Tab-separated table of C-alpha atoms and ligand atoms in Angstrom:
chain	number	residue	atom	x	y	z
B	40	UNK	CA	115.805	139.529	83.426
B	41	UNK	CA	114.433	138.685	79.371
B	42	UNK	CA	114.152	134.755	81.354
B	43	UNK	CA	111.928	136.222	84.269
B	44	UNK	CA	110.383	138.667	81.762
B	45	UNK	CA	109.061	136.212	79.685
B	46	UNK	CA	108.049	133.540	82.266
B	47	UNK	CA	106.015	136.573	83.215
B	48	UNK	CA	104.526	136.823	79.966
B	49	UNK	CA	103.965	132.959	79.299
B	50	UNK	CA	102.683	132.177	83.247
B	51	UNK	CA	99.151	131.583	83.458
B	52	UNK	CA	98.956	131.214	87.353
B	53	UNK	CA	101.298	133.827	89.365
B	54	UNK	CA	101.824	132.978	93.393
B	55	UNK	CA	103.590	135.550	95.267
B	56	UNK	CA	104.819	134.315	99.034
B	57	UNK	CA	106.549	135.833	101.508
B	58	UNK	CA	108.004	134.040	105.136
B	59	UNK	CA	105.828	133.373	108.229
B	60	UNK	CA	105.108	136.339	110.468
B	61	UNK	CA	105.260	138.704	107.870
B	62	UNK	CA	106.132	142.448	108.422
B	63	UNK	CA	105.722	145.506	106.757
B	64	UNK	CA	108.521	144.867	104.204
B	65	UNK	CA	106.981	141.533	104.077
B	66	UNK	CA	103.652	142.469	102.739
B	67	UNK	CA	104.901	145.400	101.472
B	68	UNK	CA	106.564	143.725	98.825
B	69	UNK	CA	104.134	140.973	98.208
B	70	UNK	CA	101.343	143.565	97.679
B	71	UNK	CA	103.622	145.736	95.983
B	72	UNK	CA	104.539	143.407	93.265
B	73	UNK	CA	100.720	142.151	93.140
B	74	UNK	CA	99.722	145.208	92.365
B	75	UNK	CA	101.700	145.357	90.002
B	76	UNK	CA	100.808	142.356	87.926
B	77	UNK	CA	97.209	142.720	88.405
B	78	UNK	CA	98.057	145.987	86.584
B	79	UNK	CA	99.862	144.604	83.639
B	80	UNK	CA	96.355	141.812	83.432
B	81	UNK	CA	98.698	138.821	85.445
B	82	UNK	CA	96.351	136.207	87.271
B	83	UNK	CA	98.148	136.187	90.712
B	84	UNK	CA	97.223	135.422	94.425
B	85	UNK	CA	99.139	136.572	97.001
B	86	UNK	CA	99.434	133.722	99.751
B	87	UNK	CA	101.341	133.742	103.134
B	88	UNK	CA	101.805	131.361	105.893
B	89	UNK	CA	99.812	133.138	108.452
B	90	UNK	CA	98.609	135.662	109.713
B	91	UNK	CA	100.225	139.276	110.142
B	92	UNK	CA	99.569	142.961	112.243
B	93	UNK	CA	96.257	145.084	111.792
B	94	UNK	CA	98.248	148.455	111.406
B	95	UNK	CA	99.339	146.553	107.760
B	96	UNK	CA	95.740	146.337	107.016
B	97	UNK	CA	95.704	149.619	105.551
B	98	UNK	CA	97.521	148.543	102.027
B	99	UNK	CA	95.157	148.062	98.852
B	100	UNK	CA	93.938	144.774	98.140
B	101	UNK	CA	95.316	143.609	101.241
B	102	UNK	CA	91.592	141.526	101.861
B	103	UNK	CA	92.735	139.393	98.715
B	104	UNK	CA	95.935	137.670	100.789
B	105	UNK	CA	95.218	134.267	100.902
B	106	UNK	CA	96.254	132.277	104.491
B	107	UNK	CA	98.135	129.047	103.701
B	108	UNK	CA	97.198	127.991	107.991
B	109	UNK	CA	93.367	128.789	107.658
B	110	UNK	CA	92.437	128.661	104.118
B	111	UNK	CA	94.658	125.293	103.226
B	112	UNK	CA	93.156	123.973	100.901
B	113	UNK	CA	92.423	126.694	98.465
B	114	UNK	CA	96.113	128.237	99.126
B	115	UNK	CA	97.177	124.068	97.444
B	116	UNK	CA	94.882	124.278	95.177
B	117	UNK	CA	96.167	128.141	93.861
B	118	UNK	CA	100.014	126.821	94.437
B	119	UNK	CA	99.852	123.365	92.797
B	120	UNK	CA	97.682	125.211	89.472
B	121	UNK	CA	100.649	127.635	89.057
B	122	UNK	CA	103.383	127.673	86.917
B	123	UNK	CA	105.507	130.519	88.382
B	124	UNK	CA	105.791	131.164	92.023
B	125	UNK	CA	107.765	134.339	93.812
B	126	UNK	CA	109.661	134.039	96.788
B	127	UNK	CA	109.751	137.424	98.817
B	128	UNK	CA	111.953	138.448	101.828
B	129	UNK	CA	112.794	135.200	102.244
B	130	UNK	CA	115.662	132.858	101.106
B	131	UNK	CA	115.241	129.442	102.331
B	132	UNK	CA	112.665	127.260	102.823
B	133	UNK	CA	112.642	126.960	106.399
B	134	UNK	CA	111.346	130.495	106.586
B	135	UNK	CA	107.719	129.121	105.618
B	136	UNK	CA	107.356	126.466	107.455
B	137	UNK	CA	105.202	123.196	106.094
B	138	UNK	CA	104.406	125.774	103.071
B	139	UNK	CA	107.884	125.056	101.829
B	140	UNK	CA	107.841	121.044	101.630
B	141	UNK	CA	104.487	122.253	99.153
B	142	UNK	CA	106.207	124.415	96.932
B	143	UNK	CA	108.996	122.266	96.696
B	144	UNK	CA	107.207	119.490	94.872
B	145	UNK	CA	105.596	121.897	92.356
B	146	UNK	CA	106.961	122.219	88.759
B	147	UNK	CA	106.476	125.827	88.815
B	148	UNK	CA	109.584	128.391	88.230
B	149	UNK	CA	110.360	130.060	91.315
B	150	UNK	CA	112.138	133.615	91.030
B	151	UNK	CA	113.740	134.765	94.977
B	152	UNK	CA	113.016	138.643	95.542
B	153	UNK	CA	115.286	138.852	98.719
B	154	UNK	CA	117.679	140.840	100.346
B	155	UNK	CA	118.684	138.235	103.176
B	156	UNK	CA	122.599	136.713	103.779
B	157	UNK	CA	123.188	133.219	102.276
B	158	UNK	CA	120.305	132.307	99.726
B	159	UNK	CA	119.734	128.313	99.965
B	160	UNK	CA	119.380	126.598	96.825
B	161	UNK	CA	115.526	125.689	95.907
B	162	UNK	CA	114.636	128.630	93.022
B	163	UNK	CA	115.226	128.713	89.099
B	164	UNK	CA	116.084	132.716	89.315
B	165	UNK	CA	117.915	135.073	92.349
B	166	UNK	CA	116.725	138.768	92.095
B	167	UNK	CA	119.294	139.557	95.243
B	168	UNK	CA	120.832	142.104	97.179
B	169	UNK	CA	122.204	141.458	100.763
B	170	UNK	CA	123.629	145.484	100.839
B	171	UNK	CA	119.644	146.483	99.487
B	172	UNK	CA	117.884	147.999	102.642
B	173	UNK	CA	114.454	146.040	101.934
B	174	UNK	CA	112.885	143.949	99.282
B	175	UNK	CA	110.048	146.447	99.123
B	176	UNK	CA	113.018	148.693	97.307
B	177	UNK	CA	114.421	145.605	95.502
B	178	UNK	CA	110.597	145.125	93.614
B	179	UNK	CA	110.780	148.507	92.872
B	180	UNK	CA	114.631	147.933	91.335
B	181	UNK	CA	112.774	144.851	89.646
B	182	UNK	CA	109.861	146.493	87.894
B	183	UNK	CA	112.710	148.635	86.673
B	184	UNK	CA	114.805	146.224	85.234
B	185	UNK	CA	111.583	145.077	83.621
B	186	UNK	CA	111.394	148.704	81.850
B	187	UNK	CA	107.702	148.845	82.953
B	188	UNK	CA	108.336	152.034	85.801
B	189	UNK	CA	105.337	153.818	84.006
B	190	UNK	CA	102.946	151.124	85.626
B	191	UNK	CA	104.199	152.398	88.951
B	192	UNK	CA	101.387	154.468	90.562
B	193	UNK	CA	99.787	155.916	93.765
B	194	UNK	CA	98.973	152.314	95.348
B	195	UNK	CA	102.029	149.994	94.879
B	196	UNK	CA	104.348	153.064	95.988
B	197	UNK	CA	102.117	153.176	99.587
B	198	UNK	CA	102.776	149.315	99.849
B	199	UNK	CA	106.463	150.092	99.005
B	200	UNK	CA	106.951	152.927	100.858
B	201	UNK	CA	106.241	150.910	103.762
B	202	UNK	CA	107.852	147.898	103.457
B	203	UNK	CA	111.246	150.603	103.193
B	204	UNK	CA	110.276	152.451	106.305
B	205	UNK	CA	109.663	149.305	108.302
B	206	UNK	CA	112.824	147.762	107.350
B	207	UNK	CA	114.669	150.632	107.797
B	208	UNK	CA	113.814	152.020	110.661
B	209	UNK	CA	112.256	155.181	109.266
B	210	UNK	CA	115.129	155.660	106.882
B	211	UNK	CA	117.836	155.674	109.992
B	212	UNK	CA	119.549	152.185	109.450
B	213	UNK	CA	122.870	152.459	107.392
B	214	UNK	CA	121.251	150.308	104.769
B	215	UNK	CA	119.365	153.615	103.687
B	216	UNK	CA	121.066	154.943	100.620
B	217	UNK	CA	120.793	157.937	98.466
B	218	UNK	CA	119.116	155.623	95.955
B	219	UNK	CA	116.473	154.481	98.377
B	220	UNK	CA	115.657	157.890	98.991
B	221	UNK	CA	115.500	158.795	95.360
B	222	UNK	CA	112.822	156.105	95.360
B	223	UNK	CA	111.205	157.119	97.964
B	224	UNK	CA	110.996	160.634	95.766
B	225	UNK	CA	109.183	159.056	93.340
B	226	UNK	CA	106.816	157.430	96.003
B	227	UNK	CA	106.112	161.162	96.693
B	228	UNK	CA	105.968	161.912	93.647
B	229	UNK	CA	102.976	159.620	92.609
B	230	UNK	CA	100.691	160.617	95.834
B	231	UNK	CA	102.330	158.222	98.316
B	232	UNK	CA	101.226	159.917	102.060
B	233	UNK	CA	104.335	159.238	103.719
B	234	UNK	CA	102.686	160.983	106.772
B	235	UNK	CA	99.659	158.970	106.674
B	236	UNK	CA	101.712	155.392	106.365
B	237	UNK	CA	103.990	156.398	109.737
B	238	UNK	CA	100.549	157.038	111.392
B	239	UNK	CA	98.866	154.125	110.193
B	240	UNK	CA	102.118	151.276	111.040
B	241	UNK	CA	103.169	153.215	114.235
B	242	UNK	CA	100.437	155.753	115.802
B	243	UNK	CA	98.013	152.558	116.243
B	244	UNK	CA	98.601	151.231	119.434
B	245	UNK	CA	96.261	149.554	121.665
B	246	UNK	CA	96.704	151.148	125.052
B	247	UNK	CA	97.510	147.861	126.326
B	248	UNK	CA	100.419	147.267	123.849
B	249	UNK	CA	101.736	150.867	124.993
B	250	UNK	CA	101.748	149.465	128.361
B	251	UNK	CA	103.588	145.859	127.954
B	252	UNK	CA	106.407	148.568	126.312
B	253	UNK	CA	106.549	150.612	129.689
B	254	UNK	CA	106.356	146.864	131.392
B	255	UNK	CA	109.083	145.776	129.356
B	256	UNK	CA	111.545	148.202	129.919
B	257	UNK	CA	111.029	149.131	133.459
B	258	UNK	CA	110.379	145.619	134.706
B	259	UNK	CA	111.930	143.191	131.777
B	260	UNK	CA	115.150	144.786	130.705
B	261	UNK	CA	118.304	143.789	131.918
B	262	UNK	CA	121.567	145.424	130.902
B	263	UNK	CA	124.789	144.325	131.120
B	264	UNK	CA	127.013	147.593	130.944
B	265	UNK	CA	130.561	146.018	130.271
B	266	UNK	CA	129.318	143.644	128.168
B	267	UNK	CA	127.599	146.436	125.885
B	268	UNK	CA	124.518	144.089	126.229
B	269	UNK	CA	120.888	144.108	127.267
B	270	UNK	CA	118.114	142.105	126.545
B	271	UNK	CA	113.997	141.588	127.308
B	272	UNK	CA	112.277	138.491	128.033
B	273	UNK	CA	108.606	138.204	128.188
B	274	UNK	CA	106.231	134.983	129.310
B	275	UNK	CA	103.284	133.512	127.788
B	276	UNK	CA	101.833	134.358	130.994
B	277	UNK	CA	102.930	138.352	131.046
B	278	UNK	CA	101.649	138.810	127.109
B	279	UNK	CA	98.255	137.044	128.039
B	280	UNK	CA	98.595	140.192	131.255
B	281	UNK	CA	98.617	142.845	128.432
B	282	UNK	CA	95.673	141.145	125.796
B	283	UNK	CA	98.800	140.744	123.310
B	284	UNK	CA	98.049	140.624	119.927
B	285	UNK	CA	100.208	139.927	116.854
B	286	UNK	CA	102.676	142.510	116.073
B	287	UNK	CA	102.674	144.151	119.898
B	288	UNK	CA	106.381	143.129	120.193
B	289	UNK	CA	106.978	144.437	116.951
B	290	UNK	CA	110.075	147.450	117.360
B	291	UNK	CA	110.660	146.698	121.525
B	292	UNK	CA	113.958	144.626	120.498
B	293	UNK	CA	115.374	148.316	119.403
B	294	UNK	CA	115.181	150.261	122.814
B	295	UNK	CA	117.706	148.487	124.499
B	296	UNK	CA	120.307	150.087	121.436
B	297	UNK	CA	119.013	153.780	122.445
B	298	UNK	CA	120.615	153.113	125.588
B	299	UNK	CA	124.435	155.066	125.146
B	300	UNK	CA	126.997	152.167	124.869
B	301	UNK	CA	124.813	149.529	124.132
B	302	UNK	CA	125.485	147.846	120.920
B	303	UNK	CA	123.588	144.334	120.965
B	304	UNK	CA	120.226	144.042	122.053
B	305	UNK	CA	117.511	140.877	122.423
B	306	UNK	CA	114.331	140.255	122.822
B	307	UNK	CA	113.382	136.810	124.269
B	308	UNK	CA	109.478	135.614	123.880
B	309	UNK	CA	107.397	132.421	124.906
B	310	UNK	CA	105.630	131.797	122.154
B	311	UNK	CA	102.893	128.801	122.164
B	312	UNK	CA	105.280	126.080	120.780
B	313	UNK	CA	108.613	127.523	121.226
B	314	UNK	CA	110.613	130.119	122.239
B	315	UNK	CA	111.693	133.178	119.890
B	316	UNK	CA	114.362	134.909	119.232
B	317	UNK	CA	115.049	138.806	117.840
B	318	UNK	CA	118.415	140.316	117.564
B	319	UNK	CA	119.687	143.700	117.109
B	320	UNK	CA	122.687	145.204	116.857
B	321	UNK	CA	125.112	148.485	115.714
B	322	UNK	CA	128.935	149.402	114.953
B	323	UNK	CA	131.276	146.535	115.230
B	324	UNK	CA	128.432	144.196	116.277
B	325	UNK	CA	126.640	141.903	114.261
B	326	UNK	CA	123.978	139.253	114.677
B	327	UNK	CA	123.584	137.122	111.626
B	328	UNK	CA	125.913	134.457	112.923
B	329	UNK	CA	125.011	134.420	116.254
B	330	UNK	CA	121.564	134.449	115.224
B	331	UNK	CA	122.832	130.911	113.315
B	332	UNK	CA	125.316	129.129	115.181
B	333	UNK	CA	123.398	129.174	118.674
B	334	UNK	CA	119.618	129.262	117.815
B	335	UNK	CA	119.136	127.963	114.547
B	336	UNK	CA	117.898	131.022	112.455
B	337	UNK	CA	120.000	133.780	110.659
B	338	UNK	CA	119.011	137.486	109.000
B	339	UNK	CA	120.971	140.361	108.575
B	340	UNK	CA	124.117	141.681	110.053
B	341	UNK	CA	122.462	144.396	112.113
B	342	UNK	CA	118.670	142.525	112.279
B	343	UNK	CA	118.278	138.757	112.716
B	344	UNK	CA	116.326	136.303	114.451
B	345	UNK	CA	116.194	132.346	115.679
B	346	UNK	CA	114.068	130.495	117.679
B	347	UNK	CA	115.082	127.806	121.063
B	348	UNK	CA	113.463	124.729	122.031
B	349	UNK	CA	114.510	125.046	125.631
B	350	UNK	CA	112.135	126.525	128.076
B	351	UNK	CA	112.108	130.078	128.416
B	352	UNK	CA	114.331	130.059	131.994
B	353	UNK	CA	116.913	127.869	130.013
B	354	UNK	CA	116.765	129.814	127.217
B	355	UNK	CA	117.591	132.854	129.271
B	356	UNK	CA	120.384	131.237	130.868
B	357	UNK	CA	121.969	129.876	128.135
B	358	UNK	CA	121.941	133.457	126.313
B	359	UNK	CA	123.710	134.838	129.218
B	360	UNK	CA	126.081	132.468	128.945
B	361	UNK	CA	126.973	133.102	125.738
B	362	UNK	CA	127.173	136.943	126.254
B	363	UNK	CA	129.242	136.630	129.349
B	364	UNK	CA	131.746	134.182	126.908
B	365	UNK	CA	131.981	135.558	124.121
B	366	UNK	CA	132.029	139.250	126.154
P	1330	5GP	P1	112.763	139.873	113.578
P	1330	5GP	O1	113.637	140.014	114.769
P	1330	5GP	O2	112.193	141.192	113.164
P	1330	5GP	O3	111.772	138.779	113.695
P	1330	5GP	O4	113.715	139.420	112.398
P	1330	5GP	C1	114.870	140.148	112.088
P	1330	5GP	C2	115.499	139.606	110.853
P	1330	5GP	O5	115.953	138.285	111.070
P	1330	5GP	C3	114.564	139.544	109.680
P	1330	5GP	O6	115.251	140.001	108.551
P	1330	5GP	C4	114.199	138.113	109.538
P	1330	5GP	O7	114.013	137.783	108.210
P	1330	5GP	C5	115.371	137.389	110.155
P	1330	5GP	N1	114.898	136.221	110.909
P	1330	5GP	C6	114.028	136.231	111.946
P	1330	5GP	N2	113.798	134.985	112.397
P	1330	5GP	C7	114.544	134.159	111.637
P	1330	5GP	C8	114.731	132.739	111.604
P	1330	5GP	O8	114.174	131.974	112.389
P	1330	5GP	N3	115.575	132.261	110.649
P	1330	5GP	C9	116.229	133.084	109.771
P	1330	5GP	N4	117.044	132.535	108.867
P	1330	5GP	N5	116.067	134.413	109.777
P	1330	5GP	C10	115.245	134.956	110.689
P	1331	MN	MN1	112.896	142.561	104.603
């Protein structure tokens, strides 16, 4: 921590980046910690790979995030003029596509905020913990460790807040601790509107996303009882049908586990170059390595993801193949 502390001090370009697709703990986390050093008179730029949900749009200074896909050339010129570059909720340079080969050949230090399994090797410093619910808590933990809590205030808890809820389901997913609820105390504490943040990431449907949800379960589900399975599949073709927008998928890989007796749960999507993957899983169950060994991606025990080159019909058959083997 006196390392990162003074890198801090000495930097005179900050870049904070976070993995493609971002979520809520995502830019949580990256606006969180922004905040943060904008407070304590940093230069930093958030940038991220591309582009995220409108019901995040809500967080301050959230019109500053810099696009490394639309805005290229500024987010090189910001990246290869820094000297110390962040790496949040993510662990490996896959997870930002050609925006890690970039930071790669830069000479800035590069400090991991992550809670993710099995941290590749590419950073100078490791802020890390796999059993931490979120990295939205872990900044908090970090602006701790830097001794500078009395900076915290009204705007980087809201980011915070809701990079926590997202990743834990609301505060339901075993990862939620007493300590992450302490936080979230403090959150209160400082004017976070917990009320107003559940409205804003979850009460702001389109009506069409509401309906590819009922299409999805009634029509898209399939469960496989004695296999404690189920998963959803959805075309190019059937999210064109419902106007879909980024982030309408977000939270339809959970149903499936409210089912009694279901303890592994998928969602399958055609996306416009590939096909990807979302796994979720409870109890005895886990996903990480799954998530690895048979479609090339990873995440947590209970919450990971991978993608498939095959067509979406193989890709189907080859997860059911899989289930029905490894029962
Ligand atoms: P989601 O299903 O919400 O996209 O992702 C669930 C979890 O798996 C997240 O923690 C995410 O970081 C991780 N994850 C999703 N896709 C990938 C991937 O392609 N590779 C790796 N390593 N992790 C992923
Ligand atoms: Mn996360």
């Amino acid at each position: 921590m006196q390392d990162i502390k003074q890198l801090i001090t000495n930097s005179k370009g900050i870049v904070i980046t976070t993995h493609k697709s971002p979520d809520g703990d995502a830019i949580g986390s990256s606006l969180g910690l922004y905040l943060f050093l904008k407070k304590i008179n940093k230069n930093v730029t958030v940038i991220v790979p591309d582009g995220f949900p409108t019901f995040l749009n809500w967080m301050s200074k959230v019109e500053e995030i810099i696009y490394f896909d639309s805005n290229n050339e500024k987010a090189k010129d910001i990246i290869q003029k820094s000297d110390l570059i962040f790496s949040l909720d993510y662990n490996s340079l896959k997870r930002i596509d050609e925006m890690g080969d970039f930071i790669a050949q830069t000479n800035s230090y590069k400090v991991v905020i992550d809670h993710h399994q099995d941290p590749q090797d590419f950073a100078n410093y490791y802020f890390v913990d796999t059993n931490c619910c979120s990295t939205s808590q872990l900044i908090y933990e970090f602006i701790d460790k830097l001794g500078e809590l009395d900076k915290m205030d009204k705007e980087i808890s809201e980011c915070l807040y809701c990079g926590i809820m997202t990743d834990t389901g609301s505060f339901r997913y075993p990862s939620t601790t007493a300590k992450t609820h302490q936080i979230i105390a403090e959150f209160l504490k400082l004017g976070a509107d917990g009320a107003k943040i559940h409205q804003e990431v979850y009460d702001t449907y389109s009506e069409k996303r509401l309906r590819l949800l009922g299409y999805a379960l009634t029509n898209k589900m399939k469960v496989f009882e004695e296999l404690n399975a189920a998963y959803i599949s959805l075309s190019q073709e059937e999210l064109k049908q419902f106007d879909f927008k980024k982030g309408d998928t977000e939270g339809l890989v959970n149903y499936p586990l409210s089912i009694n007796g279901i303890k592994f749960s998928a969602l399958i999507t055609e996306k416009e170059k590939d096909i990807s993957m979302s796994f979720r899983s409870k109890d005895d169950c886990y996903v990480n390595e799954f998530a690895n060994k048979y479609f090339n991606g990873g995440g947590h025990i209970y919450a990971a993801g991978g993608k498939s080159d095959l067509t979406l019909e193989e890709t189907i058959q080859k997860f059911e193949e899989l289930i029905k083997v490894m029962g």
